[in-house]
Structure formats: structure tokens, C-alpha cells
């Protein structure tokens, strides 16, 4: 275990520090932990299961996952969850400042740390980036591109695949894991039902959003990675539809970027303001529909819309027939 760790006060006023603060309180806790973790090393590249973070910081596993995800999105670190290895980008910079010489005992320590790390995709990138500064001799790691240091063009081409993989990996820590000693079990990545979520939105609100839209999928992925599931998405859609559909100004916000954005949890909590019966309670004290009743409401609204469209088509067809007869 390290006896001390250096964190420069200027870190919090720099670009990375500002991004971490904007990412939220969980990201701040996780970032500070990763820099001062007793499991860390001189490389800033080390074995760190999610359970370690949760246990040492006092965060829940879900909170640790959320903080790690937000810190990764702020480009503070990267996490290879199958190998449970984290790469904190700025930690290696402290060693470089000292311009290590080939015979420096710290070079031996860095090589030793590098050699004992489990093979992961980050090792090859780390070697390519620091082989000269740290006098590394042998490239290790899993061959192929990693999630760190891709070119901008590669990121754009593989953005969807990369984001999906990241969410699936981060979500594989089982619920209920609260200590560093608990085993982290592998779970089959859960497929996100984009079509079901967007179909529910379109049916209820009369929209025509596509479930293949990359922007829409990224919003759903972000909320899914935070632990929300299909019923949560549907509850938010139903709740905001009831609240905004009759408002000429607010009905324009019945769209994925508003409903599934950063205020999603707040919308859901309002929708699930539960009373003792387990059903949502409105501000006036009346009981809101259950999920089954909400589904029936959606069905009736859809049927009514189809009936209106059918009658409109009949009226239009009748008018055209009358016009033709008049001629």
C-alpha cells in the first residue's frame, strides 16, 4: 500500500478538474479515489475492481459505476472491466516530470509494475505512449485497438459500438456487491430494447422518432447504464404526456432529448411519488394510474387516434366523390 499520493491543488482549476466537477459528485469522489487509491501505482494503470471503489469510498455499487462512467466520459480515465484495470491518464505525468534515467531505481519499479499487470487492451497503448519516457523494453497487452487514444476518425466510425460495449461492461457488476471481498460475477450483457421504448413514445405522443437514431440511442444508453429499465422509460413518457400534452408550448418537449436527458431521474421520481398502496400520487392527493392502467390508457389513445384518422380519410374521400359528381 502506498504511504502517500501527490494531487496538485491546481488539478481542480485545470481543464480536467473542471470537467470532473461538471460530471457530478460521484465523478469527483471516484476521480479523487483513483488518484489516491491504496491499490494505485506509479503508472496510473492498475487493477481496481468496482467493488474496491464502492467499499473504500462508501458509495453504492451503482454510485461507483455512475462515477466511473462519468469520469471516463470526462476523459479523466478509462476502464477495461473484463480485466478490471483502470488507467488514470494524468498519474504517469508526475514521473515524467522527473526525467527518469535508464538506471534510475524508479524505472525498475515501473517496469516491475508494468510486467505484473494482467493483460488488457491498455497495456499496448501505455507502452506506445510511454516506452521512451519510462524506458520500457517489451510490449505487452491484448492486440487490437483499445478504448483509449483512438484517432478522431476511428472514434466517429465506431462510436456506437464503443458506447454500447462500455455500458454493457460497466453494468456487469451484480447488485448487492458491497465489499471488496465479494466476488464480481460475470453477467451476459443485457440488450437494450430501443424499439420498445421509442414505439411506446411514438404511440402515446403521436410522434415518428426512429429507434435507429444514434443521438436517441446514446440518450437511452446513458440512462440504461445508470440502472433505469423499460418500465422507467415508459413511466416517464406517460407522466410527461399527461402533464404536457394539452399545453401548446410544452407539448413540443415530448421528445427523446428532453424526456431521456439529464433530468430523467427527476421526472421518474415525480412519476413514482408513491403512497402506501404502491401507486403514484398526484399533488392534489388523487391516485395516479398503475402501470397496467397506463398501458390501457395508451391503447385507448392509440385506438382513438386511429379512429379519427379513419373518419378523416372517409370525409376526404366523400368530398372528392361529391366534387367529381358535380363536374
PDB file of C-alpha atoms in Angstrom:
ATOM      1  CA  UNK A   1       0.000   0.000   0.000  1.00  0.00           C
ATOM      2  CA  UNK A   2       1.291   3.480  -0.842  1.00  0.00           C
ATOM      3  CA  UNK A   3       2.034   5.747   2.111  1.00  0.00           C
ATOM      4  CA  UNK A   4       1.162   8.935   0.261  1.00  0.00           C
ATOM      5  CA  UNK A   5      -0.005  10.223  -3.114  1.00  0.00           C
ATOM      6  CA  UNK A   6       0.509  13.559  -4.823  1.00  0.00           C
ATOM      7  CA  UNK A   7      -2.520  15.519  -6.015  1.00  0.00           C
ATOM      8  CA  UNK A   8      -1.631  19.046  -7.141  1.00  0.00           C
ATOM      9  CA  UNK A   9      -4.101  21.732  -5.955  1.00  0.00           C
ATOM     10  CA  UNK A  10      -4.080  23.139  -9.486  1.00  0.00           C
ATOM     11  CA  UNK A  11      -5.716  19.942 -10.695  1.00  0.00           C
ATOM     12  CA  UNK A  12      -9.153  21.252  -9.685  1.00  0.00           C
ATOM     13  CA  UNK A  13      -8.725  24.537 -11.568  1.00  0.00           C
ATOM     14  CA  UNK A  14      -7.402  22.901 -14.724  1.00  0.00           C
ATOM     15  CA  UNK A  15      -9.389  21.633 -17.692  1.00  0.00           C
ATOM     16  CA  UNK A  16      -9.673  18.056 -16.436  1.00  0.00           C
ATOM     17  CA  UNK A  17     -10.688  19.152 -12.946  1.00  0.00           C
ATOM     18  CA  UNK A  18     -13.438  21.369 -14.327  1.00  0.00           C
ATOM     19  CA  UNK A  19     -14.746  18.539 -16.475  1.00  0.00           C
ATOM     20  CA  UNK A  20     -14.805  16.216 -13.470  1.00  0.00           C
ATOM     21  CA  UNK A  21     -16.750  18.737 -11.380  1.00  0.00           C
ATOM     22  CA  UNK A  22     -19.251  19.222 -14.180  1.00  0.00           C
ATOM     23  CA  UNK A  23     -19.680  15.436 -14.401  1.00  0.00           C
ATOM     24  CA  UNK A  24     -21.232  15.311 -10.924  1.00  0.00           C
ATOM     25  CA  UNK A  25     -20.388  14.500  -7.284  1.00  0.00           C
ATOM     26  CA  UNK A  26     -19.950  10.754  -7.882  1.00  0.00           C
ATOM     27  CA  UNK A  27     -17.348  11.521 -10.556  1.00  0.00           C
ATOM     28  CA  UNK A  28     -15.472  13.816  -8.148  1.00  0.00           C
ATOM     29  CA  UNK A  29     -15.364  11.125  -5.440  1.00  0.00           C
ATOM     30  CA  UNK A  30     -14.267   8.419  -7.875  1.00  0.00           C
ATOM     31  CA  UNK A  31     -11.622  10.650  -9.507  1.00  0.00           C
ATOM     32  CA  UNK A  32     -10.087  11.616  -6.154  1.00  0.00           C
ATOM     33  CA  UNK A  33     -10.158   7.978  -5.058  1.00  0.00           C
ATOM     34  CA  UNK A  34      -8.422   6.761  -8.220  1.00  0.00           C
ATOM     35  CA  UNK A  35      -5.617   9.288  -7.716  1.00  0.00           C
ATOM     36  CA  UNK A  36      -5.132   8.391  -4.043  1.00  0.00           C
ATOM     37  CA  UNK A  37      -6.197   4.744  -4.056  1.00  0.00           C
ATOM     38  CA  UNK A  38      -4.102   2.358  -1.932  1.00  0.00           C
ATOM     39  CA  UNK A  39      -4.202  -0.011  -4.910  1.00  0.00           C
ATOM     40  CA  UNK A  40      -2.665   2.525  -7.325  1.00  0.00           C
ATOM     41  CA  UNK A  41       0.908   2.511  -8.628  1.00  0.00           C
ATOM     42  CA  UNK A  42       3.383   4.827 -10.322  1.00  0.00           C
ATOM     43  CA  UNK A  43       1.925   4.112 -13.752  1.00  0.00           C
ATOM     44  CA  UNK A  44      -1.626   5.208 -13.023  1.00  0.00           C
ATOM     45  CA  UNK A  45      -2.526   1.869 -14.617  1.00  0.00           C
ATOM     46  CA  UNK A  46      -3.630  -0.721 -12.078  1.00  0.00           C
ATOM     47  CA  UNK A  47      -6.031  -3.477 -11.075  1.00  0.00           C
ATOM     48  CA  UNK A  48      -9.126  -1.935  -9.498  1.00  0.00           C
ATOM     49  CA  UNK A  49     -12.436  -3.862  -9.325  1.00  0.00           C
ATOM     50  CA  UNK A  50     -15.615  -1.821  -8.961  1.00  0.00           C
ATOM     51  CA  UNK A  51     -16.118  -3.429  -5.549  1.00  0.00           C
ATOM     52  CA  UNK A  52     -12.873  -1.807  -4.332  1.00  0.00           C
ATOM     53  CA  UNK A  53     -14.153   1.645  -5.289  1.00  0.00           C
ATOM     54  CA  UNK A  54     -17.542   1.089  -3.672  1.00  0.00           C
ATOM     55  CA  UNK A  55     -16.092  -0.320  -0.458  1.00  0.00           C
ATOM     56  CA  UNK A  56     -13.313   2.249   0.017  1.00  0.00           C
ATOM     57  CA  UNK A  57     -15.376   5.340  -0.867  1.00  0.00           C
ATOM     58  CA  UNK A  58     -18.626   4.345   0.809  1.00  0.00           C
ATOM     59  CA  UNK A  59     -20.525   4.727  -2.457  1.00  0.00           C
ATOM     60  CA  UNK A  60     -23.059   2.144  -3.511  1.00  0.00           C
ATOM     61  CA  UNK A  61     -22.010  -0.108  -6.380  1.00  0.00           C
ATOM     62  CA  UNK A  62     -24.416   1.806  -8.603  1.00  0.00           C
ATOM     63  CA  UNK A  63     -22.916   5.097  -7.417  1.00  0.00           C
ATOM     64  CA  UNK A  64     -19.382   3.829  -8.083  1.00  0.00           C
ATOM     65  CA  UNK A  65     -20.409   2.693 -11.571  1.00  0.00           C
ATOM     66  CA  UNK A  66     -22.017   6.054 -12.276  1.00  0.00           C
ATOM     67  CA  UNK A  67     -18.984   7.982 -11.022  1.00  0.00           C
ATOM     68  CA  UNK A  68     -16.567   5.838 -13.031  1.00  0.00           C
ATOM     69  CA  UNK A  69     -18.674   6.216 -16.153  1.00  0.00           C
ATOM     70  CA  UNK A  70     -18.886   9.996 -15.787  1.00  0.00           C
ATOM     71  CA  UNK A  71     -15.130  10.252 -15.074  1.00  0.00           C
ATOM     72  CA  UNK A  72     -14.456   8.223 -18.227  1.00  0.00           C
ATOM     73  CA  UNK A  73     -16.727  10.484 -20.265  1.00  0.00           C
ATOM     74  CA  UNK A  74     -14.745  13.473 -18.934  1.00  0.00           C
ATOM     75  CA  UNK A  75     -11.568  11.832 -20.347  1.00  0.00           C
ATOM     76  CA  UNK A  76     -10.059  11.507 -16.875  1.00  0.00           C
ATOM     77  CA  UNK A  77      -9.585   7.752 -17.089  1.00  0.00           C
ATOM     78  CA  UNK A  78     -10.520   4.587 -18.993  1.00  0.00           C
ATOM     79  CA  UNK A  79     -11.713   1.283 -17.562  1.00  0.00           C
ATOM     80  CA  UNK A  80     -11.242  -2.215 -19.004  1.00  0.00           C
ATOM     81  CA  UNK A  81     -13.939  -4.012 -16.988  1.00  0.00           C
ATOM     82  CA  UNK A  82     -13.310  -7.596 -18.232  1.00  0.00           C
ATOM     83  CA  UNK A  83      -9.763  -7.284 -16.863  1.00  0.00           C
ATOM     84  CA  UNK A  84     -10.824  -4.849 -14.073  1.00  0.00           C
ATOM     85  CA  UNK A  85      -7.966  -2.489 -14.922  1.00  0.00           C
ATOM     86  CA  UNK A  86      -8.214   1.298 -14.714  1.00  0.00           C
ATOM     87  CA  UNK A  87      -5.959   3.799 -16.492  1.00  0.00           C
ATOM     88  CA  UNK A  88      -5.795   7.236 -14.845  1.00  0.00           C
ATOM     89  CA  UNK A  89      -4.198   9.343 -17.556  1.00  0.00           C
ATOM     90  CA  UNK A  90      -2.588  12.123 -15.503  1.00  0.00           C
ATOM     91  CA  UNK A  91      -0.824   9.979 -12.898  1.00  0.00           C
ATOM     92  CA  UNK A  92       2.053   8.990 -15.183  1.00  0.00           C
ATOM     93  CA  UNK A  93       2.850  12.646 -15.849  1.00  0.00           C
ATOM     94  CA  UNK A  94       4.343  13.105 -12.374  1.00  0.00           C
ATOM     95  CA  UNK A  95       7.032  10.521 -13.117  1.00  0.00           C
ATOM     96  CA  UNK A  96       7.824  12.100 -16.493  1.00  0.00           C
ATOM     97  CA  UNK A  97       8.422  15.477 -14.830  1.00  0.00           C
ATOM     98  CA  UNK A  98      11.477  13.967 -13.133  1.00  0.00           C
ATOM     99  CA  UNK A  99      13.032  12.908 -16.469  1.00  0.00           C
ATOM    100  CA  UNK A 100      13.838   9.361 -15.374  1.00  0.00           C
ATOM    101  CA  UNK A 101      17.200   7.947 -16.450  1.00  0.00           C
ATOM    102  CA  UNK A 102      17.682   4.321 -17.576  1.00  0.00           C
ATOM    103  CA  UNK A 103      19.495   3.450 -14.336  1.00  0.00           C
ATOM    104  CA  UNK A 104      17.000   5.158 -12.010  1.00  0.00           C
ATOM    105  CA  UNK A 105      15.561   2.744  -9.440  1.00  0.00           C
ATOM    106  CA  UNK A 106      12.085   4.099 -10.228  1.00  0.00           C
ATOM    107  CA  UNK A 107      12.490   2.803 -13.790  1.00  0.00           C
ATOM    108  CA  UNK A 108      12.952  -0.677 -12.326  1.00  0.00           C
ATOM    109  CA  UNK A 109       9.835  -0.193 -10.196  1.00  0.00           C
ATOM    110  CA  UNK A 110       7.787   0.997 -13.178  1.00  0.00           C
ATOM    111  CA  UNK A 111       8.914  -1.976 -15.288  1.00  0.00           C
ATOM    112  CA  UNK A 112       8.030  -4.345 -12.452  1.00  0.00           C
ATOM    113  CA  UNK A 113       4.549  -2.837 -12.087  1.00  0.00           C
ATOM    114  CA  UNK A 114       4.037  -2.973 -15.845  1.00  0.00           C
ATOM    115  CA  UNK A 115       5.072  -6.629 -16.065  1.00  0.00           C
ATOM    116  CA  UNK A 116       2.811  -7.857 -13.262  1.00  0.00           C
ATOM    117  CA  UNK A 117      -0.395  -6.212 -14.551  1.00  0.00           C
ATOM    118  CA  UNK A 118      -2.965  -8.602 -16.084  1.00  0.00           C
ATOM    119  CA  UNK A 119      -3.031  -8.441 -19.861  1.00  0.00           C
ATOM    120  CA  UNK A 120      -5.539  -5.917 -21.111  1.00  0.00           C
ATOM    121  CA  UNK A 121      -6.021  -3.615 -24.088  1.00  0.00           C
ATOM    122  CA  UNK A 122      -4.499  -0.659 -22.237  1.00  0.00           C
ATOM    123  CA  UNK A 123      -1.023  -2.199 -21.841  1.00  0.00           C
ATOM    124  CA  UNK A 124      -0.156  -1.900 -25.522  1.00  0.00           C
ATOM    125  CA  UNK A 125      -1.300   1.734 -25.670  1.00  0.00           C
ATOM    126  CA  UNK A 126       0.599   2.526 -22.472  1.00  0.00           C
ATOM    127  CA  UNK A 127       3.786   1.035 -23.959  1.00  0.00           C
ATOM    128  CA  UNK A 128       3.440   3.029 -27.186  1.00  0.00           C
ATOM    129  CA  UNK A 129       2.865   6.268 -25.268  1.00  0.00           C
ATOM    130  CA  UNK A 130       5.486   5.914 -22.519  1.00  0.00           C
ATOM    131  CA  UNK A 131       8.107   3.429 -23.759  1.00  0.00           C
ATOM    132  CA  UNK A 132      10.666   6.219 -24.217  1.00  0.00           C
ATOM    133  CA  UNK A 133       9.883   8.167 -21.031  1.00  0.00           C
ATOM    134  CA  UNK A 134       9.852   5.033 -18.838  1.00  0.00           C
ATOM    135  CA  UNK A 135      12.463   3.068 -20.821  1.00  0.00           C
ATOM    136  CA  UNK A 136      10.130   0.131 -21.307  1.00  0.00           C
ATOM    137  CA  UNK A 137      11.578  -2.731 -23.329  1.00  0.00           C
ATOM    138  CA  UNK A 138       8.790  -5.208 -24.073  1.00  0.00           C
ATOM    139  CA  UNK A 139       5.313  -4.513 -25.427  1.00  0.00           C
ATOM    140  CA  UNK A 140       2.526  -6.386 -23.663  1.00  0.00           C
ATOM    141  CA  UNK A 141      -1.241  -6.492 -23.814  1.00  0.00           C
ATOM    142  CA  UNK A 142      -4.069  -7.717 -25.980  1.00  0.00           C
ATOM    143  CA  UNK A 143      -3.521  -6.873 -29.623  1.00  0.00           C
ATOM    144  CA  UNK A 144      -6.033  -4.669 -31.334  1.00  0.00           C
ATOM    145  CA  UNK A 145      -7.470  -1.202 -30.727  1.00  0.00           C
ATOM    146  CA  UNK A 146      -8.363  -0.185 -27.190  1.00  0.00           C
ATOM    147  CA  UNK A 147     -10.948   2.276 -25.968  1.00  0.00           C
ATOM    148  CA  UNK A 148      -8.225   4.790 -25.136  1.00  0.00           C
ATOM    149  CA  UNK A 149      -6.352   7.102 -27.521  1.00  0.00           C
ATOM    150  CA  UNK A 150      -8.239   6.258 -30.707  1.00  0.00           C
ATOM    151  CA  UNK A 151      -7.965   8.680 -33.577  1.00  0.00           C
ATOM    152  CA  UNK A 152     -10.874  11.071 -34.026  1.00  0.00           C
ATOM    153  CA  UNK A 153     -11.870   9.370 -37.259  1.00  0.00           C
ATOM    154  CA  UNK A 154     -11.926   5.922 -35.599  1.00  0.00           C
ATOM    155  CA  UNK A 155     -13.992   7.270 -32.711  1.00  0.00           C
ATOM    156  CA  UNK A 156     -16.596   8.646 -35.108  1.00  0.00           C
ATOM    157  CA  UNK A 157     -16.770   5.397 -37.102  1.00  0.00           C
ATOM    158  CA  UNK A 158     -17.023   3.133 -34.053  1.00  0.00           C
ATOM    159  CA  UNK A 159     -18.795   5.432 -31.584  1.00  0.00           C
ATOM    160  CA  UNK A 160     -21.986   3.411 -31.354  1.00  0.00           C
ATOM    161  CA  UNK A 161     -20.211   0.082 -30.900  1.00  0.00           C
ATOM    162  CA  UNK A 162     -17.812   1.543 -28.331  1.00  0.00           C
ATOM    163  CA  UNK A 163     -20.548   3.183 -26.259  1.00  0.00           C
ATOM    164  CA  UNK A 164     -22.655   0.010 -26.225  1.00  0.00           C
ATOM    165  CA  UNK A 165     -19.675  -2.098 -25.175  1.00  0.00           C
ATOM    166  CA  UNK A 166     -18.750   0.344 -22.409  1.00  0.00           C
ATOM    167  CA  UNK A 167     -22.269   0.355 -20.937  1.00  0.00           C
ATOM    168  CA  UNK A 168     -22.605  -3.407 -21.098  1.00  0.00           C
ATOM    169  CA  UNK A 169     -19.228  -3.868 -19.423  1.00  0.00           C
ATOM    170  CA  UNK A 170     -19.863  -1.371 -16.640  1.00  0.00           C
ATOM    171  CA  UNK A 171     -23.271  -2.878 -15.902  1.00  0.00           C
ATOM    172  CA  UNK A 172     -21.981  -6.389 -15.297  1.00  0.00           C
ATOM    173  CA  UNK A 173     -21.218  -5.886 -11.582  1.00  0.00           C
ATOM    174  CA  UNK A 174     -24.055  -7.646  -9.708  1.00  0.00           C
ATOM    175  CA  UNK A 175     -26.381  -5.708  -7.453  1.00  0.00           C
ATOM    176  CA  UNK A 176     -25.736  -6.287  -3.756  1.00  0.00           C
ATOM    177  CA  UNK A 177     -21.937  -6.315  -4.027  1.00  0.00           C
ATOM    178  CA  UNK A 178     -20.874  -4.031  -1.185  1.00  0.00           C
ATOM    179  CA  UNK A 179     -17.344  -5.050  -0.150  1.00  0.00           C
ATOM    180  CA  UNK A 180     -14.009  -5.567  -1.840  1.00  0.00           C
ATOM    181  CA  UNK A 181     -14.066  -9.233  -0.783  1.00  0.00           C
ATOM    182  CA  UNK A 182     -17.315 -10.058  -2.597  1.00  0.00           C
ATOM    183  CA  UNK A 183     -16.803 -11.837  -5.925  1.00  0.00           C
ATOM    184  CA  UNK A 184     -17.598  -9.911  -9.103  1.00  0.00           C
ATOM    185  CA  UNK A 185     -19.631 -12.295 -11.222  1.00  0.00           C
ATOM    186  CA  UNK A 186     -19.884 -12.062 -14.968  1.00  0.00           C
ATOM    187  CA  UNK A 187     -23.305 -11.404 -16.438  1.00  0.00           C
ATOM    188  CA  UNK A 188     -24.437 -11.706 -20.020  1.00  0.00           C
ATOM    189  CA  UNK A 189     -24.718  -8.170 -21.446  1.00  0.00           C
ATOM    190  CA  UNK A 190     -28.337  -7.056 -21.399  1.00  0.00           C
ATOM    191  CA  UNK A 191     -29.728  -5.948 -24.738  1.00  0.00           C
ATOM    192  CA  UNK A 192     -31.337  -2.510 -24.699  1.00  0.00           C
ATOM    193  CA  UNK A 193     -34.876  -2.606 -26.186  1.00  0.00           C
ATOM    194  CA  UNK A 194     -34.642   0.648 -28.152  1.00  0.00           C
ATOM    195  CA  UNK A 195     -37.581  -0.283 -30.398  1.00  0.00           C
ATOM    196  CA  UNK A 196     -39.942  -0.950 -27.484  1.00  0.00           C
ATOM    197  CA  UNK A 197     -39.081   2.337 -25.758  1.00  0.00           C
ATOM    198  CA  UNK A 198     -39.375   4.505 -28.871  1.00  0.00           C
ATOM    199  CA  UNK A 199     -42.513   2.680 -30.053  1.00  0.00           C
ATOM    200  CA  UNK A 200     -44.147   3.498 -26.709  1.00  0.00           C
ATOM    201  CA  UNK A 201     -43.206   7.173 -27.102  1.00  0.00           C
ATOM    202  CA  UNK A 202     -44.465   7.320 -30.689  1.00  0.00           C
ATOM    203  CA  UNK A 203     -47.739   5.536 -29.888  1.00  0.00           C
ATOM    204  CA  UNK A 204     -48.601   7.739 -26.935  1.00  0.00           C
ATOM    205  CA  UNK A 205     -47.429  11.097 -28.258  1.00  0.00           C
ATOM    206  CA  UNK A 206     -48.167  10.647 -31.962  1.00  0.00           C
ATOM    207  CA  UNK A 207     -44.506  11.033 -32.915  1.00  0.00           C
ATOM    208  CA  UNK A 208     -42.406   9.288 -35.550  1.00  0.00           C
ATOM    209  CA  UNK A 209     -38.998   9.056 -33.905  1.00  0.00           C
ATOM    210  CA  UNK A 210     -36.675   6.323 -35.169  1.00  0.00           C
ATOM    211  CA  UNK A 211     -35.209   3.790 -32.748  1.00  0.00           C
ATOM    212  CA  UNK A 212     -32.133   3.603 -35.019  1.00  0.00           C
ATOM    213  CA  UNK A 213     -31.173   7.255 -34.430  1.00  0.00           C
ATOM    214  CA  UNK A 214     -27.679   7.420 -32.926  1.00  0.00           C
ATOM    215  CA  UNK A 215     -28.485  10.526 -30.865  1.00  0.00           C
ATOM    216  CA  UNK A 216     -31.595   8.895 -29.388  1.00  0.00           C
ATOM    217  CA  UNK A 217     -29.758   5.643 -28.674  1.00  0.00           C
ATOM    218  CA  UNK A 218     -26.978   7.474 -26.828  1.00  0.00           C
ATOM    219  CA  UNK A 219     -29.558   9.064 -24.517  1.00  0.00           C
ATOM    220  CA  UNK A 220     -31.185   5.704 -23.784  1.00  0.00           C
ATOM    221  CA  UNK A 221     -27.786   4.048 -23.303  1.00  0.00           C
ATOM    222  CA  UNK A 222     -26.732   6.672 -20.762  1.00  0.00           C
ATOM    223  CA  UNK A 223     -29.881   6.185 -18.674  1.00  0.00           C
ATOM    224  CA  UNK A 224     -29.697   2.386 -19.061  1.00  0.00           C
ATOM    225  CA  UNK A 225     -26.120   2.416 -17.737  1.00  0.00           C
ATOM    226  CA  UNK A 226     -27.394   4.287 -14.661  1.00  0.00           C
ATOM    227  CA  UNK A 227     -29.699   1.364 -13.884  1.00  0.00           C
ATOM    228  CA  UNK A 228     -33.011   2.508 -15.371  1.00  0.00           C
ATOM    229  CA  UNK A 229     -35.101  -0.024 -17.296  1.00  0.00           C
ATOM    230  CA  UNK A 230     -38.025  -0.204 -19.742  1.00  0.00           C
ATOM    231  CA  UNK A 231     -40.772   0.425 -17.168  1.00  0.00           C
ATOM    232  CA  UNK A 232     -38.915   3.550 -16.022  1.00  0.00           C
ATOM    233  CA  UNK A 233     -38.792   4.939 -19.563  1.00  0.00           C
ATOM    234  CA  UNK A 234     -42.478   4.181 -20.067  1.00  0.00           C
ATOM    235  CA  UNK A 235     -43.421   5.749 -16.737  1.00  0.00           C
ATOM    236  CA  UNK A 236     -41.619   8.982 -17.640  1.00  0.00           C
ATOM    237  CA  UNK A 237     -43.267   9.110 -21.082  1.00  0.00           C
ATOM    238  CA  UNK A 238     -46.757   8.551 -19.632  1.00  0.00           C
ATOM    239  CA  UNK A 239     -46.232  11.055 -16.816  1.00  0.00           C
ATOM    240  CA  UNK A 240     -44.881  13.861 -19.013  1.00  0.00           C
ATOM    241  CA  UNK A 241     -47.527  13.202 -21.678  1.00  0.00           C
ATOM    242  CA  UNK A 242     -50.273  13.662 -19.097  1.00  0.00           C
ATOM    243  CA  UNK A 243     -48.576  16.828 -17.872  1.00  0.00           C
ATOM    244  CA  UNK A 244     -47.602  18.435 -21.196  1.00  0.00           C
ATOM    245  CA  UNK A 245     -49.831  17.046 -23.973  1.00  0.00           C
ATOM    246  CA  UNK A 246     -52.580  19.677 -23.518  1.00  0.00           C
ATOM    247  CA  UNK A 247     -50.095  22.555 -23.190  1.00  0.00           C
ATOM    248  CA  UNK A 248     -49.431  24.122 -26.592  1.00  0.00           C
ATOM    249  CA  UNK A 249     -45.963  25.272 -25.500  1.00  0.00           C
ATOM    250  CA  UNK A 250     -44.808  22.239 -23.530  1.00  0.00           C
ATOM    251  CA  UNK A 251     -46.074  19.533 -25.890  1.00  0.00           C
ATOM    252  CA  UNK A 252     -43.128  20.338 -28.164  1.00  0.00           C
ATOM    253  CA  UNK A 253     -40.844  18.912 -25.468  1.00  0.00           C
ATOM    254  CA  UNK A 254     -42.330  15.413 -25.692  1.00  0.00           C
ATOM    255  CA  UNK A 255     -39.170  14.248 -27.430  1.00  0.00           C
ATOM    256  CA  UNK A 256     -36.247  11.910 -26.585  1.00  0.00           C
ATOM    257  CA  UNK A 257     -33.667  14.663 -25.903  1.00  0.00           C
ATOM    258  CA  UNK A 258     -35.940  16.171 -23.239  1.00  0.00           C
ATOM    259  CA  UNK A 259     -37.556  13.067 -21.737  1.00  0.00           C
ATOM    260  CA  UNK A 260     -34.431  10.873 -21.675  1.00  0.00           C
ATOM    261  CA  UNK A 261     -31.860  13.582 -20.907  1.00  0.00           C
ATOM    262  CA  UNK A 262     -30.126  14.539 -17.656  1.00  0.00           C
ATOM    263  CA  UNK A 263     -33.441  15.345 -15.907  1.00  0.00           C
ATOM    264  CA  UNK A 264     -34.736  11.805 -16.457  1.00  0.00           C
ATOM    265  CA  UNK A 265     -34.310  10.707 -12.845  1.00  0.00           C
ATOM    266  CA  UNK A 266     -36.177  13.766 -11.586  1.00  0.00           C
ATOM    267  CA  UNK A 267     -39.066  13.082 -13.966  1.00  0.00           C
ATOM    268  CA  UNK A 268     -39.152   9.456 -12.839  1.00  0.00           C
ATOM    269  CA  UNK A 269     -39.151  10.321  -9.146  1.00  0.00           C
ATOM    270  CA  UNK A 270     -42.068  12.663  -9.705  1.00  0.00           C
ATOM    271  CA  UNK A 271     -43.902   9.961 -11.647  1.00  0.00           C
ATOM    272  CA  UNK A 272     -43.232   7.485  -8.833  1.00  0.00           C
ATOM    273  CA  UNK A 273     -44.251   9.685  -5.932  1.00  0.00           C
ATOM    274  CA  UNK A 274     -45.705   6.606  -4.294  1.00  0.00           C
ATOM    275  CA  UNK A 275     -48.211   6.347  -1.497  1.00  0.00           C
ATOM    276  CA  UNK A 276     -48.803   3.376   0.768  1.00  0.00           C
ATOM    277  CA  UNK A 277     -50.719   1.449  -1.892  1.00  0.00           C
ATOM    278  CA  UNK A 278     -47.708   1.444  -4.216  1.00  0.00           C
ATOM    279  CA  UNK A 279     -49.391   3.696  -6.770  1.00  0.00           C
ATOM    280  CA  UNK A 280     -48.312   7.163  -7.809  1.00  0.00           C
ATOM    281  CA  UNK A 281     -49.939  10.092  -6.023  1.00  0.00           C
ATOM    282  CA  UNK A 282     -50.739  13.386  -7.746  1.00  0.00           C
ATOM    283  CA  UNK A 283     -50.082  16.738  -5.996  1.00  0.00           C
ATOM    284  CA  UNK A 284     -53.801  17.043  -5.190  1.00  0.00           C
ATOM    285  CA  UNK A 285     -53.735  13.714  -3.351  1.00  0.00           C
ATOM    286  CA  UNK A 286     -55.530  11.695  -6.029  1.00  0.00           C
ATOM    287  CA  UNK A 287     -54.097   8.352  -7.083  1.00  0.00           C
ATOM    288  CA  UNK A 288     -52.427   8.141 -10.480  1.00  0.00           C
ATOM    289  CA  UNK A 289     -52.934   5.115 -12.790  1.00  0.00           C
ATOM    290  CA  UNK A 290     -50.923   1.951 -12.218  1.00  0.00           C
ATOM    291  CA  UNK A 291     -48.614   0.657 -14.969  1.00  0.00           C
ATOM    292  CA  UNK A 292     -51.397  -1.710 -16.168  1.00  0.00           C
ATOM    293  CA  UNK A 293     -53.872   1.163 -16.291  1.00  0.00           C
ATOM    294  CA  UNK A 294     -51.287   3.322 -18.037  1.00  0.00           C
ATOM    295  CA  UNK A 295     -50.892   0.649 -20.715  1.00  0.00           C
ATOM    296  CA  UNK A 296     -54.670   0.615 -21.181  1.00  0.00           C
ATOM    297  CA  UNK A 297     -54.692   4.415 -21.460  1.00  0.00           C
ATOM    298  CA  UNK A 298     -52.017   4.199 -24.162  1.00  0.00           C
ATOM    299  CA  UNK A 299     -54.067   1.587 -26.013  1.00  0.00           C
ATOM    300  CA  UNK A 300     -57.225   3.708 -25.886  1.00  0.00           C
ATOM    301  CA  UNK A 301     -55.396   6.850 -27.010  1.00  0.00           C
ATOM    302  CA  UNK A 302     -53.884   4.979 -29.938  1.00  0.00           C
ATOM    303  CA  UNK A 303     -57.264   3.474 -30.892  1.00  0.00           C
ATOM    304  CA  UNK A 304     -58.950   6.889 -30.702  1.00  0.00           C
ATOM    305  CA  UNK A 305     -56.260   8.427 -32.898  1.00  0.00           C
ATOM    306  CA  UNK A 306     -56.638   5.671 -35.490  1.00  0.00           C
ATOM    307  CA  UNK A 307     -60.428   6.147 -35.467  1.00  0.00           C
ATOM    308  CA  UNK A 308     -60.048   9.900 -36.038  1.00  0.00           C
ATOM    309  CA  UNK A 309     -57.666   9.283 -38.910  1.00  0.00           C
ATOM    310  CA  UNK A 310     -60.070   6.730 -40.418  1.00  0.00           C
ATOM    311  CA  UNK A 311     -63.028   9.158 -40.247  1.00  0.00           C
ATOM    312  CA  UNK A 312     -60.935  11.983 -41.682  1.00  0.00           C
ATOM    313  CA  UNK A 313     -59.964   9.755 -44.592  1.00  0.00           C
ATOM    314  CA  UNK A 314     -63.623   8.846 -45.197  1.00  0.00           C
ATOM    315  CA  UNK A 315     -64.675  12.510 -45.146  1.00  0.00           C
ATOM    316  CA  UNK A 316     -61.898  13.397 -47.548  1.00  0.00           C
ATOM    317  CA  UNK A 317     -62.834  10.548 -49.876  1.00  0.00           C
ATOM    318  CA  UNK A 318     -66.525  11.578 -49.754  1.00  0.00           C
ATOM    319  CA  UNK A 319     -65.681  15.184 -50.600  1.00  0.00           C
ATOM    320  CA  UNK A 320     -63.650  14.120 -53.594  1.00  0.00           C
ATOM    321  CA  UNK A 321     -66.557  11.924 -54.813  1.00  0.00           C
ATOM    322  CA  UNK A 322     -69.053  14.827 -54.495  1.00  0.00           C
ATOM    323  CA  UNK A 323     -66.724  17.131 -56.372  1.00  0.00           C
ATOM    324  CA  UNK A 324     -66.366  14.616 -59.198  1.00  0.00           C
ATOM    325  CA  UNK A 325     -70.164  14.172 -59.405  1.00  0.00           C
ATOM    326  CA  UNK A 326     -70.693  17.934 -59.577  1.00  0.00           C
ATOM    327  CA  UNK A 327     -68.468  18.164 -62.599  1.00  0.00           C
TER     328      UNK A 327
END
